[in-house]
């Protein structure tokens, strides 16, 4: 059976935008529960300014509570300071964040596109020098909430810059969920032709109910690394209109039905999704949730 790696980003992309702050101890329990459910990789936190994203404060404390041997953990770092904090906390993997347009970089990390490329390059080079695993997001890869449609050639140019700087993986992120299957086929097809499928990952949001369809196109193009968020939680605070991520349970359900191996136990994942509902104080869950609950004979305590 062919393997697909699912990286759960609920503890970072999922919680960063929630009205309710979740304690570091609860975030540690969430990460552990995801690993227990079989997720091989988890983006656990971001080392960003606590003024910019209050929910991600305490990332250092969170990492101190993790058993770093249990899974492939990564953390988002927007600049040198974030990288130094992540490394000091003991992280073995980091993800830099580059948006595909000028305005989105300014809104998200207060840098021009050129400056963001430079900072990401320096951080990636340092991380490689220090022996950390490296990912680079190219976010708003389909469409920017401020500048509109992004050209595929620009995404390819930025991905090439991140690979040249030492990124082991480039994560093509549809931050506001504006992609559709036709464009997904074109963009992922182009990037796979340029870089091969193995160093690419897809990070999709479900704003227009097309995340799963786009994921299928990425799969058909050969991509075998996906970000997803348990319960479909997520969204960038600096990208207006961004809705939740592709729900991990929806993606895993698709992958299992299509004959891929993920290592994820959907029954255990369902318990995590229900637990996330209690953490954020509202029902959460992907489109497949009611079906999965019926299949497992469980009742959704969150009413979703
Ligand atoms: N972690 C913690 N604090 C940080 C930091 C980091 N990675 N980077 C900067 N800071 C602090 C500085 O020390 C400084 O603190 P001080 O005022 O007490 O001296 C303050 O933040 C401003 O520093 P500066 O370098 O001027 O940052 P900025 O105001 O230009 O903001 C970012 C830049 C990148 C720090 C900020 O925009 C950010 O954290 N963005 C994150 C966006 C995000 O997470 N988006 C969602 C995920 S894609
Ligand atoms: Zn996202």
Short mmCIF file of C-alpha atoms and ligand atoms in Angstrom, two decimals:
data_model
loop_
_atom_site.label_atom_id
_atom_site.label_comp_id
_atom_site.label_asym_id
_atom_site.label_seq_id
_atom_site.Cartn_x
_atom_site.Cartn_y
_atom_site.Cartn_z
CA UNK A 1 0.00 0.00 0.00
CA UNK A 2 1.34 3.41 -0.88
CA UNK A 3 1.95 5.72 2.06
CA UNK A 4 0.75 9.31 2.41
CA UNK A 5 2.14 11.48 5.19
CA UNK A 6 -0.45 13.65 6.93
CA UNK A 7 0.89 16.50 9.03
CA UNK A 8 -1.71 17.77 11.48
CA UNK A 9 -1.59 21.54 11.91
CA UNK A 10 -4.51 21.91 14.35
CA UNK A 11 -2.31 22.92 17.30
CA UNK A 12 -0.88 25.81 15.20
CA UNK A 13 -3.02 26.85 12.23
CA UNK A 14 -6.08 25.50 14.06
CA UNK A 15 -5.73 27.25 17.38
CA UNK A 16 -4.03 30.49 16.31
CA UNK A 17 -7.28 32.10 15.20
CA UNK A 18 -9.68 30.81 17.85
CA UNK A 19 -11.36 33.31 20.17
CA UNK A 20 -10.62 31.02 23.10
CA UNK A 21 -7.01 30.74 24.24
CA UNK A 22 -5.96 27.17 24.98
CA UNK A 23 -3.37 26.57 27.69
CA UNK A 24 0.04 25.09 26.92
CA UNK A 25 -0.86 22.00 28.98
CA UNK A 26 -4.02 21.46 26.92
CA UNK A 27 -2.02 21.99 23.71
CA UNK A 28 0.49 19.34 24.83
CA UNK A 29 -2.40 16.94 25.47
CA UNK A 30 -3.79 17.71 22.02
CA UNK A 31 -0.48 17.02 20.30
CA UNK A 32 -0.10 13.76 22.24
CA UNK A 33 -3.63 12.71 21.34
CA UNK A 34 -2.94 13.35 17.64
CA UNK A 35 0.23 11.26 17.80
CA UNK A 36 -1.68 8.54 19.68
CA UNK A 37 -4.24 8.55 16.84
CA UNK A 38 -1.39 7.74 14.45
CA UNK A 39 -0.52 11.13 12.93
CA UNK A 40 3.16 10.82 11.94
CA UNK A 41 3.76 14.58 11.89
CA UNK A 42 2.32 17.54 13.79
CA UNK A 43 2.93 21.28 13.52
CA UNK A 44 2.82 22.01 17.21
CA UNK A 45 3.17 25.78 17.51
CA UNK A 46 4.51 28.99 16.06
CA UNK A 47 7.28 31.08 17.53
CA UNK A 48 5.80 34.41 16.54
CA UNK A 49 5.22 37.70 18.29
CA UNK A 50 2.72 37.18 21.13
CA UNK A 51 1.35 40.62 20.27
CA UNK A 52 0.64 39.50 16.70
CA UNK A 53 -0.84 36.11 17.66
CA UNK A 54 -1.66 35.91 21.38
CA UNK A 55 -2.88 32.29 21.15
CA UNK A 56 0.59 31.07 20.20
CA UNK A 57 2.24 32.52 23.31
CA UNK A 58 3.94 29.90 25.45
CA UNK A 59 5.28 27.86 22.53
CA UNK A 60 8.50 27.27 24.49
CA UNK A 61 6.57 25.82 27.40
CA UNK A 62 4.52 23.65 25.08
CA UNK A 63 7.59 22.17 23.40
CA UNK A 64 9.15 21.47 26.81
CA UNK A 65 6.13 19.28 27.57
CA UNK A 66 6.52 17.09 24.46
CA UNK A 67 8.38 13.85 23.94
CA UNK A 68 10.23 14.91 20.79
CA UNK A 69 11.01 11.31 19.80
CA UNK A 70 7.36 10.39 19.32
CA UNK A 71 6.68 11.99 15.92
CA UNK A 72 7.96 14.49 13.38
CA UNK A 73 7.19 17.80 15.08
CA UNK A 74 7.65 21.18 13.45
CA UNK A 75 7.02 24.79 14.40
CA UNK A 76 6.38 27.86 12.28
CA UNK A 77 9.02 30.59 12.56
CA UNK A 78 8.56 34.00 10.88
CA UNK A 79 12.03 35.44 11.48
CA UNK A 80 15.43 34.94 13.07
CA UNK A 81 14.12 35.54 16.58
CA UNK A 82 11.43 32.92 16.12
CA UNK A 83 14.02 30.48 14.82
CA UNK A 84 16.33 31.04 17.78
CA UNK A 85 13.42 30.55 20.19
CA UNK A 86 12.36 27.33 18.44
CA UNK A 87 15.88 25.95 18.44
CA UNK A 88 16.41 26.86 22.10
CA UNK A 89 13.15 25.10 22.94
CA UNK A 90 14.55 21.94 21.33
CA UNK A 91 12.56 21.84 18.10
CA UNK A 92 14.07 19.56 15.46
CA UNK A 93 12.04 20.96 12.59
CA UNK A 94 10.96 24.44 11.56
CA UNK A 95 8.77 25.93 8.86
CA UNK A 96 9.41 29.39 7.45
CA UNK A 97 6.49 31.34 6.06
CA UNK A 98 6.66 33.19 2.78
CA UNK A 99 3.50 34.56 1.19
CA UNK A 100 3.26 34.74 -2.58
CA UNK A 101 2.45 38.46 -2.75
CA UNK A 102 3.87 41.73 -1.51
CA UNK A 103 0.80 42.80 0.50
CA UNK A 104 0.26 39.46 2.21
CA UNK A 105 3.85 39.42 3.47
CA UNK A 106 3.44 42.93 4.83
CA UNK A 107 0.16 42.06 6.56
CA UNK A 108 1.36 38.76 7.93
CA UNK A 109 4.97 39.36 8.93
CA UNK A 110 5.54 43.06 8.30
CA UNK A 111 8.07 42.46 5.52
CA UNK A 112 8.14 43.15 1.81
CA UNK A 113 8.21 40.10 -0.44
CA UNK A 114 11.90 40.66 -1.16
CA UNK A 115 12.72 41.00 2.53
CA UNK A 116 10.65 37.90 3.38
CA UNK A 117 12.58 35.86 0.78
CA UNK A 118 15.81 37.10 2.32
CA UNK A 119 14.77 36.35 5.92
CA UNK A 120 13.39 32.91 5.01
CA UNK A 121 16.61 32.16 3.13
CA UNK A 122 18.78 33.09 6.12
CA UNK A 123 16.64 31.09 8.54
CA UNK A 124 16.63 28.03 6.27
CA UNK A 125 20.39 28.19 5.82
CA UNK A 126 20.92 28.47 9.57
CA UNK A 127 18.48 25.63 10.27
CA UNK A 128 20.26 23.35 7.77
CA UNK A 129 23.59 24.31 9.33
CA UNK A 130 22.17 23.39 12.75
CA UNK A 131 20.82 20.08 11.45
CA UNK A 132 17.11 20.85 11.74
CA UNK A 133 14.45 19.62 9.34
CA UNK A 134 13.23 22.43 7.12
CA UNK A 135 9.91 23.28 5.52
CA UNK A 136 8.96 26.45 3.70
CA UNK A 137 5.40 27.59 3.25
CA UNK A 138 4.52 29.43 0.08
CA UNK A 139 1.20 30.76 1.30
CA UNK A 140 -1.68 32.41 -0.58
CA UNK A 141 -0.39 30.34 -3.50
CA UNK A 142 -3.67 30.39 -5.42
CA UNK A 143 -5.07 33.75 -4.46
CA UNK A 144 -4.16 36.62 -2.14
CA UNK A 145 -6.97 38.32 -0.22
CA UNK A 146 -5.44 41.70 -1.12
CA UNK A 147 -3.92 41.24 -4.58
CA UNK A 148 -6.12 38.57 -6.12
CA UNK A 149 -5.09 35.63 -8.27
CA UNK A 150 -1.44 34.59 -8.03
CA UNK A 151 0.38 33.41 -11.17
CA UNK A 152 1.58 29.80 -11.08
CA UNK A 153 4.94 31.01 -12.40
CA UNK A 154 5.37 33.19 -9.29
CA UNK A 155 4.67 30.25 -6.98
CA UNK A 156 7.24 28.22 -8.91
CA UNK A 157 9.78 31.04 -8.64
CA UNK A 158 9.32 31.34 -4.86
CA UNK A 159 9.37 27.56 -4.35
CA UNK A 160 12.63 27.40 -6.32
CA UNK A 161 14.09 30.13 -4.09
CA UNK A 162 13.11 28.19 -0.96
CA UNK A 163 14.59 24.94 -2.27
CA UNK A 164 17.77 26.78 -3.21
CA UNK A 165 17.95 28.15 0.33
CA UNK A 166 17.77 24.65 1.82
CA UNK A 167 14.10 23.87 2.30
CA UNK A 168 13.65 20.10 2.31
CA UNK A 169 9.96 20.54 1.68
CA UNK A 170 7.92 23.34 0.14
CA UNK A 171 4.35 23.54 1.39
CA UNK A 172 2.02 24.99 -1.21
CA UNK A 173 -0.66 26.68 0.87
CA UNK A 174 -4.10 27.75 -0.29
CA UNK A 175 -4.41 30.00 2.75
CA UNK A 176 -7.84 31.40 1.94
CA UNK A 177 -9.21 28.31 0.20
CA UNK A 178 -9.57 29.96 -3.20
CA UNK A 179 -8.25 27.09 -5.29
CA UNK A 180 -10.42 24.89 -7.45
CA UNK A 181 -9.66 21.45 -8.92
CA UNK A 182 -8.81 22.81 -12.36
CA UNK A 183 -6.27 25.28 -11.01
CA UNK A 184 -5.00 22.76 -8.45
CA UNK A 185 -4.24 20.34 -11.27
CA UNK A 186 -2.38 23.05 -13.19
CA UNK A 187 -0.40 24.39 -10.23
CA UNK A 188 0.53 21.07 -8.62
CA UNK A 189 1.22 19.58 -12.05
CA UNK A 190 3.58 22.43 -12.88
CA UNK A 191 5.40 22.24 -9.55
CA UNK A 192 5.74 18.44 -9.72
CA UNK A 193 7.19 18.80 -13.22
CA UNK A 194 9.70 21.34 -11.90
CA UNK A 195 10.72 19.78 -8.57
CA UNK A 196 9.35 16.21 -8.51
CA UNK A 197 6.56 15.19 -6.14
CA UNK A 198 8.51 14.11 -3.05
CA UNK A 199 9.67 17.52 -1.70
CA UNK A 200 6.23 19.09 -2.14
CA UNK A 201 3.31 19.25 0.30
CA UNK A 202 -0.22 20.59 -0.07
CA UNK A 203 -1.88 22.74 2.61
CA UNK A 204 -5.50 23.36 1.72
CA UNK A 205 -8.37 25.31 3.26
CA UNK A 206 -12.01 24.42 2.79
CA UNK A 207 -13.57 27.88 2.46
CA UNK A 208 -15.42 27.00 -0.75
CA UNK A 209 -15.88 23.30 0.02
CA UNK A 210 -13.21 22.35 -2.51
CA UNK A 211 -10.30 21.33 -0.28
CA UNK A 212 -10.92 17.61 -0.72
CA UNK A 213 -11.33 17.95 -4.48
CA UNK A 214 -8.09 19.94 -4.61
CA UNK A 215 -6.35 17.34 -2.45
CA UNK A 216 -7.41 14.68 -4.91
CA UNK A 217 -5.84 16.65 -7.75
CA UNK A 218 -2.62 17.01 -5.75
CA UNK A 219 -2.65 13.24 -5.16
CA UNK A 220 -3.20 12.59 -8.85
CA UNK A 221 -0.20 14.83 -9.57
CA UNK A 222 1.89 12.57 -7.30
CA UNK A 223 1.97 14.59 -4.09
CA UNK A 224 2.13 12.38 -0.99
CA UNK A 225 2.57 14.97 1.79
CA UNK A 226 -0.45 16.85 3.10
CA UNK A 227 -1.20 19.25 5.89
CA UNK A 228 -4.64 18.96 7.46
CA UNK A 229 -6.25 20.05 10.69
CA UNK A 230 -8.24 17.78 13.00
CA UNK A 231 -11.82 19.01 13.17
CA UNK A 232 -11.22 21.35 10.23
CA UNK A 233 -10.04 24.02 12.61
CA UNK A 234 -8.01 26.88 11.29
CA UNK A 235 -7.41 30.09 9.45
CA UNK A 236 -4.90 32.88 9.28
CA UNK A 237 -5.76 35.94 11.41
CA UNK A 238 -4.17 38.19 8.76
CA UNK A 239 -5.97 36.76 5.73
CA UNK A 240 -9.56 37.99 5.66
CA UNK A 241 -12.04 35.37 4.54
CA UNK A 242 -9.89 32.39 5.43
CA UNK A 243 -11.96 29.55 6.77
CA UNK A 244 -10.95 26.23 8.26
CA UNK A 245 -8.32 23.85 6.99
CA UNK A 246 -9.06 20.66 5.18
CA UNK A 247 -10.20 18.45 8.08
CA UNK A 248 -7.78 15.64 8.87
CA UNK A 249 -10.66 13.19 9.26
CA UNK A 250 -11.95 14.05 5.76
CA UNK A 251 -8.52 13.67 4.19
CA UNK A 252 -7.73 10.41 6.00
CA UNK A 253 -11.14 9.06 5.14
CA UNK A 254 -10.53 9.86 1.46
CA UNK A 255 -7.05 8.35 1.54
CA UNK A 256 -8.19 5.15 3.22
CA UNK A 257 -11.04 4.70 0.76
CA UNK A 258 -8.64 5.29 -2.12
CA UNK A 259 -6.29 2.59 -0.79
CA UNK A 260 -3.49 4.70 0.69
CA UNK A 261 -1.82 3.95 4.01
CA UNK A 262 -1.74 6.82 6.52
CA UNK A 263 -1.22 5.05 9.85
CA UNK A 264 -4.10 7.06 11.28
CA UNK A 265 -6.78 5.35 13.35
CA UNK A 266 -9.99 7.16 12.42
CA UNK A 267 -11.83 6.07 15.58
CA UNK A 268 -9.07 7.53 17.75
CA UNK A 269 -9.01 10.65 15.58
CA UNK A 270 -12.75 11.10 16.12
CA UNK A 271 -12.18 11.23 19.88
CA UNK A 272 -9.56 13.94 19.31
CA UNK A 273 -12.00 15.93 17.17
CA UNK A 274 -14.64 15.74 19.90
CA UNK A 275 -12.04 16.81 22.44
CA UNK A 276 -11.09 19.83 20.29
CA UNK A 277 -14.75 20.86 20.39
CA UNK A 278 -14.57 21.03 24.17
CA UNK A 279 -11.26 22.94 24.02
CA UNK A 280 -12.58 25.66 21.71
CA UNK A 281 -16.12 25.67 23.11
CA UNK A 282 -18.00 24.97 19.89
CA UNK A 283 -18.73 21.99 17.68
CA UNK A 284 -16.00 21.20 15.17
CA UNK A 285 -15.59 18.48 12.59
CA UNK A 286 -15.18 17.83 8.90
CA UNK A 287 -17.83 16.92 6.40
CA UNK A 288 -17.36 13.21 7.01
CA UNK A 289 -17.92 13.49 10.76
CA UNK A 290 -21.57 12.32 10.94
CA UNK A 291 -20.80 9.32 8.76
CA UNK A 292 -17.71 8.45 10.77
CA UNK A 293 -19.67 8.72 14.00
CA UNK A 294 -22.38 6.41 12.71
CA UNK A 295 -19.74 3.96 11.52
CA UNK A 296 -18.07 4.02 14.90
CA UNK A 297 -21.33 3.99 16.81
CA UNK A 298 -20.36 7.13 18.72
CA UNK A 299 -22.48 10.12 19.53
CA UNK A 300 -21.08 13.59 18.88
CA UNK A 301 -21.04 15.22 22.29
CA UNK A 302 -20.45 18.58 20.64
CA UNK A 303 -23.67 18.42 18.68
CA UNK A 304 -21.94 18.87 15.31
N1 LIG B 1 8.82 35.85 18.75
C1 LIG B 1 8.57 36.69 19.79
N2 LIG B 1 8.73 38.01 19.74
C2 LIG B 1 9.17 38.53 18.60
C3 LIG B 1 9.46 37.76 17.49
C4 LIG B 1 9.27 36.36 17.58
N3 LIG B 1 9.51 35.54 16.55
N4 LIG B 1 9.89 38.54 16.50
C5 LIG B 1 9.87 39.80 16.96
N5 LIG B 1 9.44 39.80 18.24
C6 LIG B 1 9.29 40.96 19.12
C7 LIG B 1 10.54 41.83 19.15
O1 LIG B 1 11.45 41.36 20.11
C8 LIG B 1 9.98 43.17 19.50
O2 LIG B 1 9.68 43.20 20.89
P1 LIG B 1 9.85 44.54 21.75
O3 LIG B 1 8.85 45.51 21.17
O4 LIG B 1 9.51 44.10 23.13
O5 LIG B 1 11.26 44.95 21.54
C9 LIG B 1 8.65 43.18 18.78
O6 LIG B 1 8.27 41.79 18.60
C10 LIG B 1 8.70 43.85 17.41
O7 LIG B 1 9.79 43.28 16.69
P2 LIG B 1 9.94 43.48 15.10
O8 LIG B 1 11.11 42.70 14.66
O9 LIG B 1 9.90 44.94 14.78
O10 LIG B 1 8.65 42.72 14.57
P3 LIG B 1 7.41 43.32 13.78
O11 LIG B 1 6.59 44.19 14.66
O12 LIG B 1 7.87 43.85 12.48
O13 LIG B 1 6.57 41.96 13.55
C11 LIG B 1 6.66 39.57 13.27
C12 LIG B 1 7.12 40.94 12.76
C13 LIG B 1 7.09 38.57 12.22
C14 LIG B 1 7.33 39.29 14.59
C15 LIG B 1 5.12 39.58 13.45
O14 LIG B 1 4.51 40.16 12.36
C16 LIG B 1 4.59 38.18 13.65
O15 LIG B 1 4.83 37.54 14.67
N6 LIG B 1 3.81 37.68 12.72
C17 LIG B 1 3.28 36.33 12.81
C18 LIG B 1 2.18 36.16 11.84
C19 LIG B 1 1.55 34.82 11.97
O16 LIG B 1 1.80 34.02 12.85
N7 LIG B 1 0.65 34.54 11.02
C20 LIG B 1 -0.08 33.31 10.98
C21 LIG B 1 0.74 32.18 10.50
S1 LIG B 1 1.16 32.29 8.81
ZN1 LIG B 2 -3.42 27.41 6.75
#
